[in-house]
Amino acid sequence: MIGRSGAASDVRPDGARAWWKEAVIYEIYPRSFKDQNGDGIGDIPGIIDKLPYIRDLGADTIWLAPIFQSPNRDNGYDISDYKAIMPEFGTMSDFDRLMARASALGIRIILDLVVNHTSDQHPWFQKSRASKDSPYRDYYIWRDSAHGHPPNNWPSAWGGSAWTFEQSAGSSYLHLFSRYQPDLNWDNPAVREEVFSIMKFWLDKGVSGFRMDAITMISKMPSFRDMSPEELKAPEYVYAAGPHLHDYLREMNDRVLSHYDVMTVGEAYGMRAQDIPLFTDSARRELDMVFAFDIVHVDRQGWRKVAWPLSKLKEIYAAAGRPSSPDSWNTVFLDNHDQPRAVSRFGNDTPPFREASAKAIATMLLTQCGTPFIYQGEELGMTNLPFDGLDDFEDVQVPIEWDAKVKRQGVDPEAFFESLKGLGRDNARSPMQWDTTRNAGFTTAHKPWYRVNPNYTEINAQDCLQKPDSVYHHFRDLIAVRRKYPALVHGAYQDLDPNHSAVFFYSRQLDKSKVLVLINMSDRGFTYESPLLATASLVISNMKHHGVAKGVTWLEPWEARVYAA
Ligand code: GLC
Ligand code: CA
């Protein structure tokens, strides 16, 4: 049993060995995980059913994407009541049952805190838009402008203006995402109090922390001046440069977080790698970890999907492996609900490489520096979806981006669609593939809320659980290896062959314990030589081992091995 966090204690054991540094975290997108009542939508009782599956995998912490009341314009990332469960997902008593069952299995739960913005259906916004005299007016960011023109040239994260004019309100409100997601005004102390109260509400129910959505964007540039053409190329860096961001995070830590033994991970959209310790250096008392975007952006330039050399990935991991502050901690992730499937972008999802490459990149995920995050289905090697046309997309972002890029900026529709297929967020959001029955066993409803990937007859949990050499079992074994070798959690990182174009070879070392990781990140086989291999002993590998003679070995395509040196 995991003890309740309890508001009373003022001590946070965030020393060198805090639990969240050793955790392996599994993200659930509840809508697509498991439908228990047969309405086509995943729900909390479905999650409860599958807790043993997650425990058997070896993950010890679950991050739940938003489960709160929401009109679902952005699938829960538009919240209309922060203290109520979305009825489609169940009731508060279902949630309490989930907490109790998870705790009994030794699993912690963290929630998604989405407080850069609310839904436009939130009562605060309803009152804010209704009258200039409402005490809720300043909960949001309103600006007057002539003829309802946008008050400045700021774009939303997905394209188009970040402002929407409200006839009834007589002014425009700011939304850095869709118009259904008005931004909260964090400069108003009453807003911050509301957020702290929401956080305490859930922490007092025993949740073990938060993933903080778009948290770098909460402090706005006070002048609201136009952005320069240069700034407009990457507006997220301007949004993340608000003058009070760190003040607000510190206040949140003082007022709430420091009173509980919990973890936080912030979505660091628009943050440069070198600025990350400003959030995560424990002496600064802000956040514990952040998600940096460098890795999941290697294959994109703006909307365009581009080829990437392995050297780029190596550089990013090497930089993350030598943080400018020793008291700062990383995350490692290749997949989440906003990203295409990892095997389809970092591996090779076509036969005969899918399984080997899914295991190879899993090896990377679980041996790099930082707390690893696995996204539902990644442990099965689930792949991207097939898309035939724009209608196959469900994501609110797609029509907004299409409008901005294709209709207004004249981007070639074919090229845009091609990139969208590879990069679109819907790739991650199709239902979890449980078995070979209709709808992949996700729901008994005639139609699930979103398409099941037709490859579920081949790729599904039931099949993976039956086969000892499946992707699932490799994940499970890698997690066990990670727990056995503290060097993989706490060890120093060294890239042992930074210039090789196909082999990723690195070490993690803690005191005298050294672990070597050798991965062929390509579709080719070849011989590889390193004197380090001559004396190392194999810990785990994703295929039948070819053996090493005098430091020389043959590597199959996507072969991945971990050695104790
Ligand atoms: C974050 C979420 C994403 C959401 C956006 C707006 O990036 O991960 O899913 O659409 O914030 O809340
Ligand atoms: Ca349901």
Coordinates of N, CA and C in Angstrom, one line a residue, residues 323-470:
P323 N 23.4 17.7 -17.6 CA 22.6 18.9 -17.2 C 23.5 20.0 -16.6
S324 N 23.2 21.3 -16.8 CA 24.0 22.3 -16.2 C 23.8 22.4 -14.7
S325 N 22.8 21.7 -14.2 CA 22.7 21.7 -12.7 C 22.6 20.2 -12.3
P326 N 23.4 19.8 -11.4 CA 23.4 18.4 -10.9 C 22.1 18.0 -10.2
D327 N 21.4 19.0 -9.7 CA 20.2 18.7 -9.0 C 18.9 18.8 -9.8
S328 N 19.1 18.7 -11.1 CA 18.0 18.7 -12.0 C 17.7 17.3 -12.6
W329 N 16.5 17.0 -12.9 CA 16.2 15.7 -13.4 C 15.4 15.7 -14.7
N330 N 15.6 14.7 -15.5 CA 15.0 14.7 -16.8 C 13.8 13.7 -16.9
T331 N 13.1 13.9 -18.0 CA 12.1 12.8 -18.4 C 12.6 12.2 -19.7
V332 N 12.2 11.0 -20.0 CA 12.5 10.4 -21.3 C 11.2 9.9 -21.9
F333 N 10.8 10.4 -23.1 CA 9.6 9.9 -23.7 C 9.7 10.0 -25.2
L334 N 9.1 9.0 -25.9 CA 9.1 9.0 -27.4 C 7.7 9.1 -27.9
D335 N 6.7 8.9 -27.0 CA 5.3 8.8 -27.4 C 4.5 9.5 -26.3
N336 N 3.4 10.1 -26.7 CA 2.3 10.5 -25.8 C 1.1 10.8 -26.7
H337 N 0.0 11.3 -26.0 CA -1.2 11.5 -26.8 C -1.2 12.6 -27.8
D338 N -0.1 13.3 -27.9 CA 0.1 14.4 -28.9 C 1.0 14.0 -30.0
Q339 N 1.6 12.8 -29.9 CA 2.7 12.4 -30.9 C 2.3 11.2 -31.7
P340 N 2.8 11.2 -32.9 CA 2.6 9.9 -33.7 C 3.3 8.8 -32.9
R341 N 3.0 7.6 -33.3 CA 3.5 6.4 -32.6 C 5.0 6.3 -32.8
A342 N 5.7 6.0 -31.7 CA 7.1 5.9 -31.7 C 7.7 5.0 -32.7
V343 N 7.1 3.8 -32.8 CA 7.8 2.8 -33.7 C 7.7 3.3 -35.1
S344 N 6.6 4.1 -35.4 CA 6.5 4.5 -36.8 C 7.4 5.7 -37.1
R345 N 8.0 6.3 -36.1 CA 8.9 7.5 -36.5 C 10.3 7.2 -36.1
F346 N 10.6 6.6 -34.9 CA 11.9 6.3 -34.5 C 12.4 4.9 -34.9
G347 N 11.4 4.0 -35.1 CA 11.8 2.7 -35.6 C 11.4 2.5 -37.0
N348 N 10.9 1.3 -37.3 CA 10.4 1.0 -38.7 C 9.2 0.1 -38.5
D349 N 8.0 0.6 -38.8 CA 6.8 -0.1 -38.5 C 6.4 -1.1 -39.6
T350 N 7.3 -1.3 -40.6 CA 6.9 -2.3 -41.6 C 7.6 -3.6 -41.4
P351 N 6.9 -4.7 -41.8 CA 7.6 -6.0 -41.6 C 8.9 -6.0 -42.5
P352 N 9.9 -6.7 -42.1 CA 10.0 -7.5 -40.9 C 10.5 -6.8 -39.7
F353 N 10.5 -5.5 -39.7 CA 11.3 -4.7 -38.7 C 10.5 -4.2 -37.5
R354 N 9.1 -4.3 -37.6 CA 8.3 -3.6 -36.5 C 8.7 -4.0 -35.1
E355 N 8.6 -5.4 -34.9 CA 8.8 -5.8 -33.5 C 10.3 -5.5 -33.0
A356 N 11.2 -5.8 -33.9 CA 12.6 -5.6 -33.4 C 12.9 -4.1 -33.2
S357 N 12.3 -3.3 -34.0 CA 12.6 -1.9 -33.9 C 11.9 -1.3 -32.7
A358 N 10.6 -1.8 -32.4 CA 9.9 -1.3 -31.2 C 10.7 -1.7 -30.0
K359 N 11.3 -2.9 -30.0 CA 12.1 -3.3 -28.8 C 13.4 -2.5 -28.7
A360 N 14.0 -2.2 -29.9 CA 15.2 -1.4 -29.9 C 15.0 0.0 -29.3
I361 N 13.9 0.6 -29.7 CA 13.7 2.0 -29.2 C 13.2 1.9 -27.7
A362 N 12.6 0.8 -27.4 CA 12.2 0.7 -25.9 C 13.5 0.6 -25.1
T363 N 14.5 -0.1 -25.7 CA 15.8 -0.2 -25.0 C 16.3 1.2 -24.7
M364 N 16.2 2.0 -25.7 CA 16.7 3.4 -25.6 C 15.9 4.2 -24.5
L365 N 14.6 4.1 -24.6 CA 13.7 4.8 -23.7 C 14.0 4.4 -22.2
L366 N 14.3 3.1 -22.0 CA 14.4 2.7 -20.6 C 15.8 2.8 -20.1
T367 N 16.8 3.2 -20.9 CA 18.1 3.3 -20.4 C 18.7 4.7 -20.5
Q368 N 18.0 5.7 -21.1 CA 18.5 7.0 -21.1 C 18.3 7.7 -19.7
C369 N 18.8 9.0 -19.6 CA 18.8 9.6 -18.3 C 17.5 10.3 -18.1
G370 N 16.8 9.9 -17.0 CA 15.6 10.5 -16.6 C 14.5 9.5 -16.4
T371 N 13.4 10.0 -15.9 CA 12.2 9.1 -15.6 C 11.5 8.8 -16.9
P372 N 11.4 7.5 -17.3 CA 10.7 7.1 -18.5 C 9.2 7.2 -18.5
F373 N 8.6 7.6 -19.6 CA 7.2 7.6 -19.7 C 6.8 6.7 -20.9
I374 N 5.9 5.8 -20.6 CA 5.4 4.9 -21.7 C 4.0 5.3 -22.0
Y375 N 3.6 5.4 -23.3 CA 2.2 5.7 -23.6 C 1.4 4.5 -24.0
Q376 N 0.2 4.4 -23.6 CA -0.6 3.2 -23.8 C -0.4 2.7 -25.3
G377 N -0.2 1.4 -25.4 CA 0.0 0.8 -26.7 C 1.4 0.8 -27.2
E378 N 2.2 1.6 -26.6 CA 3.7 1.7 -27.0 C 4.3 0.3 -26.7
E379 N 3.8 -0.3 -25.6 CA 4.4 -1.5 -25.1 C 3.9 -2.7 -26.0
L380 N 3.0 -2.4 -27.0 CA 2.6 -3.5 -27.9 C 3.3 -3.2 -29.3
G381 N 4.0 -2.1 -29.4 CA 4.5 -1.7 -30.7 C 3.4 -1.2 -31.6
M382 N 2.3 -0.6 -31.0 CA 1.2 0.0 -31.9 C 1.8 1.0 -32.8
T383 N 1.2 1.0 -34.0 CA 1.7 1.9 -35.1 C 0.8 3.1 -35.4
N384 N 1.2 3.9 -36.3 CA 0.4 5.0 -36.8 C -0.8 4.4 -37.5
L385 N -1.8 5.3 -37.7 CA -3.1 4.9 -38.4 C -3.0 5.2 -39.9
P386 N -3.8 4.4 -40.7 CA -3.9 4.8 -42.1 C -4.9 6.0 -42.2
F387 N -4.6 7.0 -43.0 CA -5.5 8.1 -43.2 C -5.7 8.2 -44.7
D388 N -7.0 8.3 -45.2 CA -7.2 8.5 -46.6 C -7.6 9.9 -46.9
G389 N -8.1 10.7 -46.0 CA -8.5 12.1 -46.2 C -8.6 12.8 -45.0
L390 N -8.9 14.1 -45.1 CA -9.0 15.0 -43.9 C -10.1 14.5 -43.0
D391 N -11.1 13.9 -43.5 CA -12.3 13.5 -42.7 C -11.9 12.4 -41.7
D392 N -10.7 11.7 -42.0 CA -10.3 10.7 -41.1 C -9.7 11.2 -39.8
F393 N -9.5 12.5 -39.7 CA -8.9 13.1 -38.5 C -10.0 13.6 -37.6
E394 N -9.8 13.5 -36.3 CA -10.8 13.9 -35.3 C -10.3 15.1 -34.5
D395 N -9.0 15.2 -34.5 CA -8.3 16.2 -33.6 C -8.7 17.7 -34.0
V396 N -9.1 18.5 -33.0 CA -9.5 19.9 -33.1 C -8.4 20.7 -33.8
Q397 N -7.2 20.3 -33.6 CA -6.0 21.0 -34.2 C -6.0 21.0 -35.7
V398 N -6.5 19.9 -36.3 CA -6.4 19.7 -37.7 C -7.1 20.8 -38.6
P399 N -8.4 21.0 -38.4 CA -9.0 22.1 -39.2 C -8.4 23.5 -39.0
I400 N -8.0 23.7 -37.8 CA -7.4 25.0 -37.4 C -6.1 25.2 -38.2
E401 N -5.2 24.2 -38.2 CA -4.0 24.2 -38.9 C -4.2 24.3 -40.4
W402 N -5.1 23.5 -40.9 CA -5.4 23.4 -42.3 C -5.8 24.8 -42.8
D403 N -6.7 25.4 -42.1 CA -7.2 26.7 -42.4 C -6.0 27.7 -42.5
A404 N -5.2 27.7 -41.5 CA -4.1 28.7 -41.4 C -3.0 28.4 -42.5
K405 N -2.7 27.2 -42.6 CA -1.5 26.9 -43.5 C -2.0 26.8 -45.0
V406 N -3.0 25.9 -45.2 CA -3.3 25.7 -46.6 C -4.2 26.8 -47.2
K407 N -5.2 27.2 -46.4 CA -6.2 28.2 -47.0 C -5.6 29.6 -47.0
R408 N -4.9 29.9 -45.9 CA -4.4 31.3 -45.8 C -3.0 31.5 -46.2
Q409 N -2.1 30.5 -45.9 CA -0.7 30.7 -46.3 C -0.3 30.1 -47.6
G410 N -1.3 29.4 -48.2 CA -1.0 28.8 -49.5 C -0.1 27.6 -49.6
V411 N 0.0 26.9 -48.4 CA 0.9 25.7 -48.4 C 0.2 24.6 -49.3
D412 N 1.0 23.9 -50.0 CA 0.5 22.8 -50.9 C -0.3 21.8 -50.1
P413 N -1.6 21.6 -50.5 CA -2.4 20.7 -49.7 C -1.9 19.2 -49.7
E414 N -1.3 18.8 -50.8 CA -0.8 17.4 -50.8 C 0.3 17.3 -49.8
A415 N 1.3 18.2 -49.9 CA 2.4 18.2 -49.0 C 2.0 18.3 -47.5
F416 N 1.0 19.1 -47.3 CA 0.5 19.3 -45.9 C -0.1 18.0 -45.4
F417 N -0.9 17.4 -46.3 CA -1.6 16.1 -45.9 C -0.6 15.0 -45.6
E418 N 0.4 14.9 -46.5 CA 1.5 13.9 -46.3 C 2.1 14.0 -44.9
S419 N 2.5 15.3 -44.6 CA 3.1 15.5 -43.3 C 2.2 15.2 -42.1
L420 N 0.9 15.6 -42.3 CA -0.1 15.4 -41.3 C -0.3 13.9 -41.0
K421 N -0.2 13.1 -42.0 CA -0.4 11.6 -41.8 C 0.7 11.1 -40.9
G422 N 1.9 11.6 -41.1 CA 3.0 11.1 -40.2 C 3.1 11.8 -38.9
L423 N 2.6 13.0 -38.8 CA 2.8 13.8 -37.5 C 1.5 13.9 -36.7
G424 N 0.4 13.7 -37.3 CA -0.9 14.0 -36.6 C -1.1 13.3 -35.3
R425 N -1.7 14.0 -34.4 CA -1.9 13.6 -33.0 C -2.9 12.4 -32.9
D426 N -3.8 12.3 -34.0 CA -4.8 11.2 -34.0 C -4.1 9.8 -34.0
N427 N -2.9 9.8 -34.5 CA -2.1 8.5 -34.6 C -2.1 7.8 -33.2
A428 N -2.0 8.7 -32.2 CA -1.9 8.1 -30.8 C -3.2 7.8 -30.2
R429 N -4.3 8.3 -30.8 CA -5.6 8.3 -30.1 C -6.6 7.3 -30.5
S430 N -6.2 6.4 -31.4 CA -7.1 5.3 -31.8 C -7.1 4.3 -30.6
P431 N -8.3 3.6 -30.5 CA -8.4 2.7 -29.3 C -7.3 1.7 -29.1
M432 N -7.0 1.5 -27.8 CA -6.1 0.5 -27.4 C -6.5 -0.9 -28.0
Q433 N -5.5 -1.6 -28.5 CA -5.7 -2.9 -29.1 C -5.5 -4.0 -28.1
W434 N -6.7 -4.5 -27.6 CA -6.6 -5.5 -26.5 C -6.5 -6.9 -27.0
D435 N -7.4 -7.2 -28.1 CA -7.4 -8.6 -28.6 C -7.9 -8.6 -30.0
T436 N -8.2 -9.8 -30.5 CA -8.6 -10.0 -31.9 C -10.1 -9.9 -32.1
T437 N -10.9 -9.7 -31.1 CA -12.3 -9.6 -31.3 C -12.7 -8.2 -31.9
R438 N -14.0 -8.1 -32.2 CA -14.4 -6.8 -32.9 C -13.9 -5.6 -32.1
N439 N -13.6 -4.6 -32.8 CA -13.1 -3.3 -32.2 C -11.9 -3.6 -31.3
A440 N -11.2 -4.6 -31.6 CA -9.9 -4.9 -30.8 C -10.2 -5.1 -29.3
G441 N -11.5 -5.5 -29.0 CA -11.8 -5.7 -27.6 C -11.8 -4.4 -26.8
F442 N -11.8 -3.3 -27.4 CA -11.8 -2.0 -26.7 C -13.2 -1.7 -26.2
T443 N -14.2 -2.0 -27.0 CA -15.6 -1.8 -26.6 C -16.5 -2.8 -27.2
T444 N -17.6 -3.0 -26.6 CA -18.6 -3.9 -27.1 C -19.7 -3.1 -28.0
A445 N -19.5 -1.8 -28.0 CA -20.4 -1.0 -28.7 C -20.2 -1.3 -30.2
H446 N -21.2 -1.0 -31.0 CA -21.1 -1.2 -32.5 C -19.9 -0.4 -33.0
K447 N -19.9 0.9 -32.5 CA -18.9 1.8 -33.1 C -18.1 2.5 -31.9
P448 N -16.8 2.4 -31.9 CA -16.0 3.1 -30.9 C -16.0 4.6 -31.3
W449 N -15.7 5.5 -30.3 CA -15.7 6.9 -30.5 C -14.8 7.3 -31.7
Y450 N -13.7 6.5 -31.8 CA -12.7 6.8 -32.9 C -12.3 5.5 -33.5
R451 N -11.8 5.5 -34.7 CA -11.4 4.3 -35.5 C -10.4 3.4 -34.8
V452 N -10.6 2.1 -34.9 CA -9.6 1.2 -34.4 C -8.6 1.0 -35.6
N453 N -7.3 0.9 -35.3 CA -6.4 0.6 -36.3 C -6.6 -0.8 -36.9
P454 N -6.8 -0.9 -38.2 CA -7.2 -2.3 -38.8 C -6.1 -3.3 -38.5
N455 N -4.9 -2.9 -38.1 CA -3.9 -3.9 -37.8 C -4.0 -4.6 -36.4
Y456 N -5.2 -4.4 -35.8 CA -5.3 -5.0 -34.4 C -5.4 -6.5 -34.4
T457 N -5.7 -7.1 -35.6 CA -5.7 -8.6 -35.6 C -4.3 -9.1 -35.4
E458 N -3.3 -8.3 -35.8 CA -1.9 -8.7 -35.6 C -1.3 -8.2 -34.4
I459 N -1.6 -6.9 -34.1 CA -1.0 -6.2 -33.0 C -2.0 -6.0 -31.9
N460 N -1.9 -6.8 -30.8 CA -2.8 -6.6 -29.7 C -2.2 -7.2 -28.4
A461 N -2.8 -6.8 -27.3 CA -2.2 -7.2 -26.0 C -2.3 -8.7 -25.8
Q462 N -3.5 -9.3 -26.2 CA -3.7 -10.7 -26.0 C -2.5 -11.5 -26.6
D463 N -2.2 -11.2 -27.9 CA -1.2 -11.9 -28.6 C 0.2 -11.7 -27.9
C464 N 0.4 -10.4 -27.5 CA 1.7 -10.1 -26.9 C 1.9 -10.8 -25.5
L465 N 0.8 -11.0 -24.8 CA 0.9 -11.6 -23.5 C 1.2 -13.1 -23.7
Q466 N 0.7 -13.7 -24.8 CA 0.9 -15.1 -25.0 C 2.3 -15.4 -25.5
K467 N 2.9 -14.5 -26.2 CA 4.2 -14.8 -26.8 C 5.4 -14.3 -25.9
P468 N 6.2 -15.2 -25.5 CA 7.3 -14.8 -24.5 C 8.3 -13.8 -25.2
D469 N 8.4 -13.8 -26.5 CA 9.3 -12.8 -27.1 C 8.6 -11.6 -27.7
S470 N 7.5 -11.2 -27.2 CA 6.7 -10.1 -27.7 C 7.3 -8.8 -27.3

